PDB file of C-alpha atoms and ligand atoms in Angstrom:
ATOM      1  CA  UNK A   1      24.996  36.222  36.988  1.00 86.00           C
ATOM      2  CA  UNK A   2      22.118  38.008  35.253  1.00 94.00           C
ATOM      3  CA  UNK A   3      22.326  38.053  31.550  1.00 95.00           C
ATOM      4  CA  UNK A   4      22.881  41.670  31.349  1.00 95.00           C
ATOM      5  CA  UNK A   5      25.495  41.655  34.073  1.00 94.00           C
ATOM      6  CA  UNK A   6      27.409  39.087  31.778  1.00 95.00           C
ATOM      7  CA  UNK A   7      26.424  41.757  28.718  1.00 95.00           C
ATOM      8  CA  UNK A   8      27.616  44.883  30.223  1.00 93.00           C
ATOM      9  CA  UNK A   9      31.101  42.808  31.908  1.00 93.00           C
ATOM     10  CA  UNK A  10      32.044  40.299  29.620  1.00 95.00           C
ATOM     11  CA  UNK A  11      35.421  41.326  27.759  1.00 95.00           C
ATOM     12  CA  UNK A  12      37.357  39.355  25.079  1.00 96.00           C
ATOM     13  CA  UNK A  13      40.376  37.578  26.468  1.00 97.00           C
ATOM     14  CA  UNK A  14      43.168  36.107  25.130  1.00 97.00           C
ATOM     15  CA  UNK A  15      45.595  35.330  28.029  1.00 97.00           C
ATOM     16  CA  UNK A  16      44.568  32.446  29.597  1.00 98.00           C
ATOM     17  CA  UNK A  17      45.745  30.665  32.905  1.00 97.00           C
ATOM     18  CA  UNK A  18      46.792  26.657  33.088  1.00 96.00           C
ATOM     19  CA  UNK A  19      44.107  25.518  34.944  1.00 97.00           C
ATOM     20  CA  UNK A  20      41.120  23.199  33.825  1.00 97.00           C
ATOM     21  CA  UNK A  21      37.963  23.469  33.201  1.00 98.00           C
ATOM     22  CA  UNK A  22      35.429  21.244  35.398  1.00 98.00           C
ATOM     23  CA  UNK A  23      33.436  19.145  32.901  1.00 98.00           C
ATOM     24  CA  UNK A  24      30.449  20.805  34.329  1.00 98.00           C
ATOM     25  CA  UNK A  25      31.041  23.919  33.506  1.00 98.00           C
ATOM     26  CA  UNK A  26      32.046  22.122  29.764  1.00 98.00           C
ATOM     27  CA  UNK A  27      28.601  20.731  29.750  1.00 98.00           C
ATOM     28  CA  UNK A  28      27.334  23.591  30.198  1.00 98.00           C
ATOM     29  CA  UNK A  29      28.940  25.844  27.519  1.00 98.00           C
ATOM     30  CA  UNK A  30      28.682  23.097  25.067  1.00 98.00           C
ATOM     31  CA  UNK A  31      25.163  22.521  26.067  1.00 98.00           C
ATOM     32  CA  UNK A  32      23.869  26.338  25.235  1.00 98.00           C
ATOM     33  CA  UNK A  33      25.374  25.899  22.705  1.00 98.00           C
ATOM     34  CA  UNK A  34      23.403  23.159  21.277  1.00 98.00           C
ATOM     35  CA  UNK A  35      20.166  25.058  22.874  1.00 98.00           C
ATOM     36  CA  UNK A  36      20.364  28.031  20.973  1.00 98.00           C
ATOM     37  CA  UNK A  37      17.945  29.330  18.095  1.00 98.00           C
ATOM     38  CA  UNK A  38      18.720  29.174  14.778  1.00 98.00           C
ATOM     39  CA  UNK A  39      16.300  30.403  11.725  1.00 98.00           C
ATOM     40  CA  UNK A  40      13.698  27.906  10.689  1.00 98.00           C
ATOM     41  CA  UNK A  41      14.877  25.683  13.685  1.00 98.00           C
ATOM     42  CA  UNK A  42      17.351  24.414  10.901  1.00 98.00           C
ATOM     43  CA  UNK A  43      20.377  24.605  13.421  1.00 98.00           C
ATOM     44  CA  UNK A  44      22.664  23.782  10.509  1.00 98.00           C
ATOM     45  CA  UNK A  45      25.952  23.613  12.572  1.00 98.00           C
ATOM     46  CA  UNK A  46      28.373  20.973  13.956  1.00 98.00           C
ATOM     47  CA  UNK A  47      30.715  22.165  17.096  1.00 98.00           C
ATOM     48  CA  UNK A  48      34.132  20.495  17.991  1.00 98.00           C
ATOM     49  CA  UNK A  49      35.168  20.658  21.153  1.00 98.00           C
ATOM     50  CA  UNK A  50      38.847  20.336  21.661  1.00 98.00           C
ATOM     51  CA  UNK A  51      40.163  19.770  24.821  1.00 98.00           C
ATOM     52  CA  UNK A  52      43.363  17.895  23.502  1.00 98.00           C
ATOM     53  CA  UNK A  53      46.468  20.375  24.587  1.00 98.00           C
ATOM     54  CA  UNK A  54      48.375  18.638  21.649  1.00 98.00           C
ATOM     55  CA  UNK A  55      45.518  19.560  19.309  1.00 98.00           C
ATOM     56  CA  UNK A  56      44.591  23.198  20.832  1.00 98.00           C
ATOM     57  CA  UNK A  57      48.819  24.484  20.530  1.00 98.00           C
ATOM     58  CA  UNK A  58      47.783  23.219  16.458  1.00 98.00           C
ATOM     59  CA  UNK A  59      44.566  25.086  16.435  1.00 98.00           C
ATOM     60  CA  UNK A  60      46.726  28.393  17.220  1.00 98.00           C
ATOM     61  CA  UNK A  61      48.569  27.651  14.461  1.00 98.00           C
ATOM     62  CA  UNK A  62      46.318  26.972  12.347  1.00 98.00           C
ATOM     63  CA  UNK A  63      44.153  30.168  13.345  1.00 98.00           C
ATOM     64  CA  UNK A  64      46.241  32.946  12.780  1.00 97.00           C
ATOM     65  CA  UNK A  65      44.301  35.616  13.878  1.00 98.00           C
ATOM     66  CA  UNK A  66      44.064  33.433  17.353  1.00 98.00           C
ATOM     67  CA  UNK A  67      47.672  31.787  18.224  1.00 98.00           C
ATOM     68  CA  UNK A  68      46.617  32.382  21.738  1.00 98.00           C
ATOM     69  CA  UNK A  69      44.094  29.238  21.098  1.00 98.00           C
ATOM     70  CA  UNK A  70      47.570  27.459  21.815  1.00 98.00           C
ATOM     71  CA  UNK A  71      47.179  28.054  25.447  1.00 98.00           C
ATOM     72  CA  UNK A  72      43.428  27.902  26.350  1.00 98.00           C
ATOM     73  CA  UNK A  73      42.032  25.104  28.235  1.00 98.00           C
ATOM     74  CA  UNK A  74      38.853  24.559  25.705  1.00 98.00           C
ATOM     75  CA  UNK A  75      38.455  25.218  22.404  1.00 98.00           C
ATOM     76  CA  UNK A  76      35.064  25.220  20.186  1.00 99.00           C
ATOM     77  CA  UNK A  77      35.071  24.817  16.338  1.00 98.00           C
ATOM     78  CA  UNK A  78      31.917  26.319  14.852  1.00 98.00           C
ATOM     79  CA  UNK A  79      31.407  24.851  11.522  1.00 98.00           C
ATOM     80  CA  UNK A  80      28.107  25.733   9.605  1.00 98.00           C
ATOM     81  CA  UNK A  81      26.824  23.930   6.211  1.00 98.00           C
ATOM     82  CA  UNK A  82      28.327  25.914   3.457  1.00 97.00           C
ATOM     83  CA  UNK A  83      24.999  25.402   1.439  1.00 97.00           C
ATOM     84  CA  UNK A  84      22.674  27.148   4.624  1.00 97.00           C
ATOM     85  CA  UNK A  85      22.103  30.439   4.034  1.00 97.00           C
ATOM     86  CA  UNK A  86      21.702  31.293   8.005  1.00 97.00           C
ATOM     87  CA  UNK A  87      24.690  29.606   8.586  1.00 97.00           C
ATOM     88  CA  UNK A  88      26.688  32.477   9.667  1.00 97.00           C
ATOM     89  CA  UNK A  89      23.975  34.254  11.585  1.00 98.00           C
ATOM     90  CA  UNK A  90      23.171  30.590  13.178  1.00 98.00           C
ATOM     91  CA  UNK A  91      26.131  30.360  14.424  1.00 98.00           C
ATOM     92  CA  UNK A  92      26.922  33.516  16.184  1.00 98.00           C
ATOM     93  CA  UNK A  93      24.175  33.197  18.215  1.00 98.00           C
ATOM     94  CA  UNK A  94      25.323  30.340  19.059  1.00 98.00           C
ATOM     95  CA  UNK A  95      28.870  31.771  19.660  1.00 98.00           C
ATOM     96  CA  UNK A  96      27.257  34.397  21.659  1.00 98.00           C
ATOM     97  CA  UNK A  97      25.416  32.025  23.921  1.00 98.00           C
ATOM     98  CA  UNK A  98      28.430  29.623  24.723  1.00 98.00           C
ATOM     99  CA  UNK A  99      30.186  32.738  25.284  1.00 98.00           C
ATOM    100  CA  UNK A 100      28.406  34.304  28.179  1.00 98.00           C
ATOM    101  CA  UNK A 101      27.681  31.253  29.827  1.00 98.00           C
ATOM    102  CA  UNK A 102      31.237  30.610  30.152  1.00 98.00           C
ATOM    103  CA  UNK A 103      31.507  34.044  31.304  1.00 97.00           C
ATOM    104  CA  UNK A 104      28.883  33.953  33.783  1.00 97.00           C
ATOM    105  CA  UNK A 105      30.760  30.769  35.427  1.00 97.00           C
ATOM    106  CA  UNK A 106      34.213  32.807  34.960  1.00 96.00           C
ATOM    107  CA  UNK A 107      35.796  31.700  32.275  1.00 98.00           C
ATOM    108  CA  UNK A 108      37.126  33.905  29.893  1.00 98.00           C
ATOM    109  CA  UNK A 109      37.210  33.003  26.070  1.00 98.00           C
ATOM    110  CA  UNK A 110      37.026  35.379  22.954  1.00 98.00           C
ATOM    111  CA  UNK A 111      35.780  34.371  19.039  1.00 98.00           C
ATOM    112  CA  UNK A 112      38.899  33.959  17.378  1.00 98.00           C
ATOM    113  CA  UNK A 113      38.789  33.938  12.621  1.00 97.00           C
ATOM    114  CA  UNK A 114      35.762  34.853  10.388  1.00 95.00           C
ATOM    115  CA  UNK A 115      35.433  31.774   7.586  1.00 88.00           C
ATOM    116  CA  UNK A 116      38.462  30.920   5.322  1.00 89.00           C
ATOM    117  CA  UNK A 117      39.697  28.128   8.969  1.00 98.00           C
ATOM    118  CA  UNK A 118      40.560  25.760   5.800  1.00 97.00           C
ATOM    119  CA  UNK A 119      43.687  24.316   7.965  1.00 98.00           C
ATOM    120  CA  UNK A 120      41.673  24.526  11.016  1.00 98.00           C
ATOM    121  CA  UNK A 121      38.376  22.337   9.441  1.00 98.00           C
ATOM    122  CA  UNK A 122      41.433  19.579   8.315  1.00 98.00           C
ATOM    123  CA  UNK A 123      43.298  19.509  11.530  1.00 98.00           C
ATOM    124  CA  UNK A 124      40.163  18.235  12.942  1.00 98.00           C
ATOM    125  CA  UNK A 125      38.401  16.580  10.583  1.00 98.00           C
ATOM    126  CA  UNK A 126      35.423  18.415   9.789  1.00 98.00           C
ATOM    127  CA  UNK A 127      33.927  17.653   6.233  1.00 98.00           C
ATOM    128  CA  UNK A 128      34.178  20.065   2.920  1.00 97.00           C
ATOM    129  CA  UNK A 129      30.076  20.463   3.010  1.00 98.00           C
ATOM    130  CA  UNK A 130      30.663  22.502   6.541  1.00 98.00           C
ATOM    131  CA  UNK A 131      32.812  26.242   6.453  1.00 98.00           C
ATOM    132  CA  UNK A 132      34.284  26.849   9.608  1.00 98.00           C
ATOM    133  CA  UNK A 133      33.064  29.851  10.964  1.00 97.00           C
ATOM    134  CA  UNK A 134      35.565  30.729  14.057  1.00 98.00           C
ATOM    135  CA  UNK A 135      37.367  28.743  16.712  1.00 98.00           C
ATOM    136  CA  UNK A 136      36.013  29.966  19.804  1.00 98.00           C
ATOM    137  CA  UNK A 137      39.089  29.440  22.396  1.00 98.00           C
ATOM    138  CA  UNK A 138      38.211  29.491  26.665  1.00 98.00           C
ATOM    139  CA  UNK A 139      40.000  29.167  29.924  1.00 98.00           C
ATOM    140  CA  UNK A 140      40.270  31.372  33.017  1.00 98.00           C
ATOM    141  CA  UNK A 141      41.386  34.470  33.063  1.00 97.00           C
ATOM    142  CA  UNK A 142      45.685  34.224  34.034  1.00 95.00           C
ATOM    143  CA  UNK A 143      45.056  38.257  35.068  1.00 89.00           C
ATOM    144  CA  UNK A 144      42.791  40.567  36.275  1.00 83.00           C
ATOM    145  CA  UNK A 145      40.581  42.070  33.756  1.00 80.00           C
ATOM    146  CA  UNK A 146      38.814  45.555  33.436  1.00 72.00           C
ATOM    147  CA  UNK A 147      35.704  43.895  34.076  1.00 71.00           C
ATOM    148  CA  UNK A 148      32.843  46.130  32.119  1.00 68.00           C
ATOM    149  CA  UNK A 149      36.211  48.754  30.723  1.00 81.00           C
ATOM    150  CA  UNK A 150      34.809  48.633  27.294  1.00 89.00           C
ATOM    151  CA  UNK A 151      35.861  50.499  24.323  1.00 92.00           C
ATOM    152  CA  UNK A 152      32.347  51.364  22.633  1.00 95.00           C
ATOM    153  CA  UNK A 153      30.773  54.241  20.179  1.00 96.00           C
ATOM    154  CA  UNK A 154      29.022  56.583  22.336  1.00 94.00           C
ATOM    155  CA  UNK A 155      25.256  55.273  22.628  1.00 95.00           C
ATOM    156  CA  UNK A 156      24.106  58.697  21.036  1.00 94.00           C
ATOM    157  CA  UNK A 157      25.932  57.829  17.580  1.00 95.00           C
ATOM    158  CA  UNK A 158      24.412  54.244  17.125  1.00 97.00           C
ATOM    159  CA  UNK A 159      21.300  54.411  18.714  1.00 97.00           C
ATOM    160  CA  UNK A 160      18.375  56.434  17.192  1.00 97.00           C
ATOM    161  CA  UNK A 161      14.433  56.832  18.964  1.00 97.00           C
ATOM    162  CA  UNK A 162      11.945  56.566  16.918  1.00 97.00           C
ATOM    163  CA  UNK A 163      13.300  57.654  13.865  1.00 97.00           C
ATOM    164  CA  UNK A 164      17.466  57.499  12.645  1.00 97.00           C
ATOM    165  CA  UNK A 165      19.128  60.751  13.786  1.00 94.00           C
ATOM    166  CA  UNK A 166      16.498  61.674  16.361  1.00 95.00           C
ATOM    167  CA  UNK A 167      18.210  61.251  19.846  1.00 94.00           C
ATOM    168  CA  UNK A 168      17.501  58.297  21.596  1.00 94.00           C
ATOM    169  CA  UNK A 169      18.659  60.142  25.275  1.00 86.00           C
ATOM    170  CA  UNK A 170      17.487  63.330  26.817  1.00 64.00           C
TER     171      UNK A 170
HETATM  172  C1  LIG B   1      33.304  38.440  13.725  1.00 60.52           C
HETATM  173  C2  LIG B   1      33.812  38.657  15.207  1.00 60.52           C
HETATM  174  C3  LIG B   1      35.806  38.053  14.277  1.00 60.52           C
HETATM  175  C4  LIG B   1      36.087  38.540  15.650  1.00 60.52           C
HETATM  176  N1  LIG B   1      37.527  37.699  15.292  1.00 60.52           N
HETATM  177  C5  LIG B   1      38.965  38.140  16.012  1.00 60.52           C
HETATM  178  C6  LIG B   1      40.327  37.402  15.579  1.00 60.52           C
HETATM  179  O1  LIG B   1      40.508  36.982  14.755  1.00 60.52           O
HETATM  180  N2  LIG B   1      40.914  37.408  16.964  1.00 60.52           N
HETATM  181  C7  LIG B   1      40.847  37.975  17.555  1.00 60.52           C
HETATM  182  O2  LIG B   1      42.065  38.267  18.638  1.00 60.52           O
HETATM  183  N3  LIG B   1      39.489  39.030  18.100  1.00 60.52           N
HETATM  184  C8  LIG B   1      38.237  38.616  17.474  1.00 60.52           C
HETATM  185  N4  LIG B   1      36.793  39.166  17.613  1.00 60.52           N
HETATM  186  C9  LIG B   1      37.147  40.008  19.031  1.00 60.52           C
HETATM  187  C10 LIG B   1      37.079  41.167  19.174  1.00 60.52           C
HETATM  188  O3  LIG B   1      38.511  41.845  18.329  1.00 60.52           O
HETATM  189  C11 LIG B   1      36.492  41.730  20.417  1.00 60.52           C
HETATM  190  O4  LIG B   1      35.501  41.536  20.583  1.00 60.52           O
HETATM  191  C12 LIG B   1      36.469  43.396  20.413  1.00 60.52           C
HETATM  192  O5  LIG B   1      37.781  43.986  19.546  1.00 60.52           O
HETATM  193  C13 LIG B   1      36.147  44.148  21.325  1.00 60.52           C
HETATM  194  O6  LIG B   1      36.702  44.279  22.713  1.00 60.52           O
HETATM  195  P1  LIG B   1      35.749  43.602  24.000  1.00 60.52           P
HETATM  196  O7  LIG B   1      35.262  41.722  23.407  1.00 60.52           O
HETATM  197  O8  LIG B   1      37.315  42.996  24.758  1.00 60.52           O
HETATM  198  O9  LIG B   1      35.111  44.443  24.391  1.00 60.52           O
HETATM  199  C14 LIG B   1      36.151  39.512  17.226  1.00 60.52           C
HETATM  200  C15 LIG B   1      34.772  39.811  17.179  1.00 60.52           C
HETATM  201  C16 LIG B   1      33.826  39.610  16.123  1.00 60.52           C
HETATM  202  C17 LIG B   1      32.500  39.927  16.919  1.00 60.52           C
END
């Protein structure tokens, strides 16, 4: 799948088949986080990779906006150094890279939580000097998806050409 096709078709997947993700695919997902760019190349992050079914179930409780993590085959908790000014943007790039890499292999995922994930942090033994930005569950979708069926504002509403408000198209 080329990059634009992955961007065009990826959807939030919140329900997963009971099927393991092959090791080489897991490794590529994690490597895509590791390789991500960050401000001044500081890499102020730590990724906790969870495949243990009991821990996944507990994460589904700890992350209140992501109960479906309990049914995932894999989850990655993305933590950033609290002191880092760019932590959130750096983490966002790593998250998007992981999600697109997974999608290109047929593996669905979603972004769950947005900071304040202290229960997830203590469950995973993440030190206080880090904040858990999000937990990303991964798994093969358990049902056919409306691939590429995105609900977005019209392009003309959010894109201008040269100056704000000047139509991009036409
Ligand atoms: C920063 C951010 C935080 C999000 N947090 C959650 C969340 O806590 N729980 C959840 O189920 N989805 C979460 N999402 C997923 C969005 O709701 C989803 O991507 C959006 O509704 C668009 O749907 P689509 O990705 O299927 O096009 C989050 C997405 C982003 C980018």
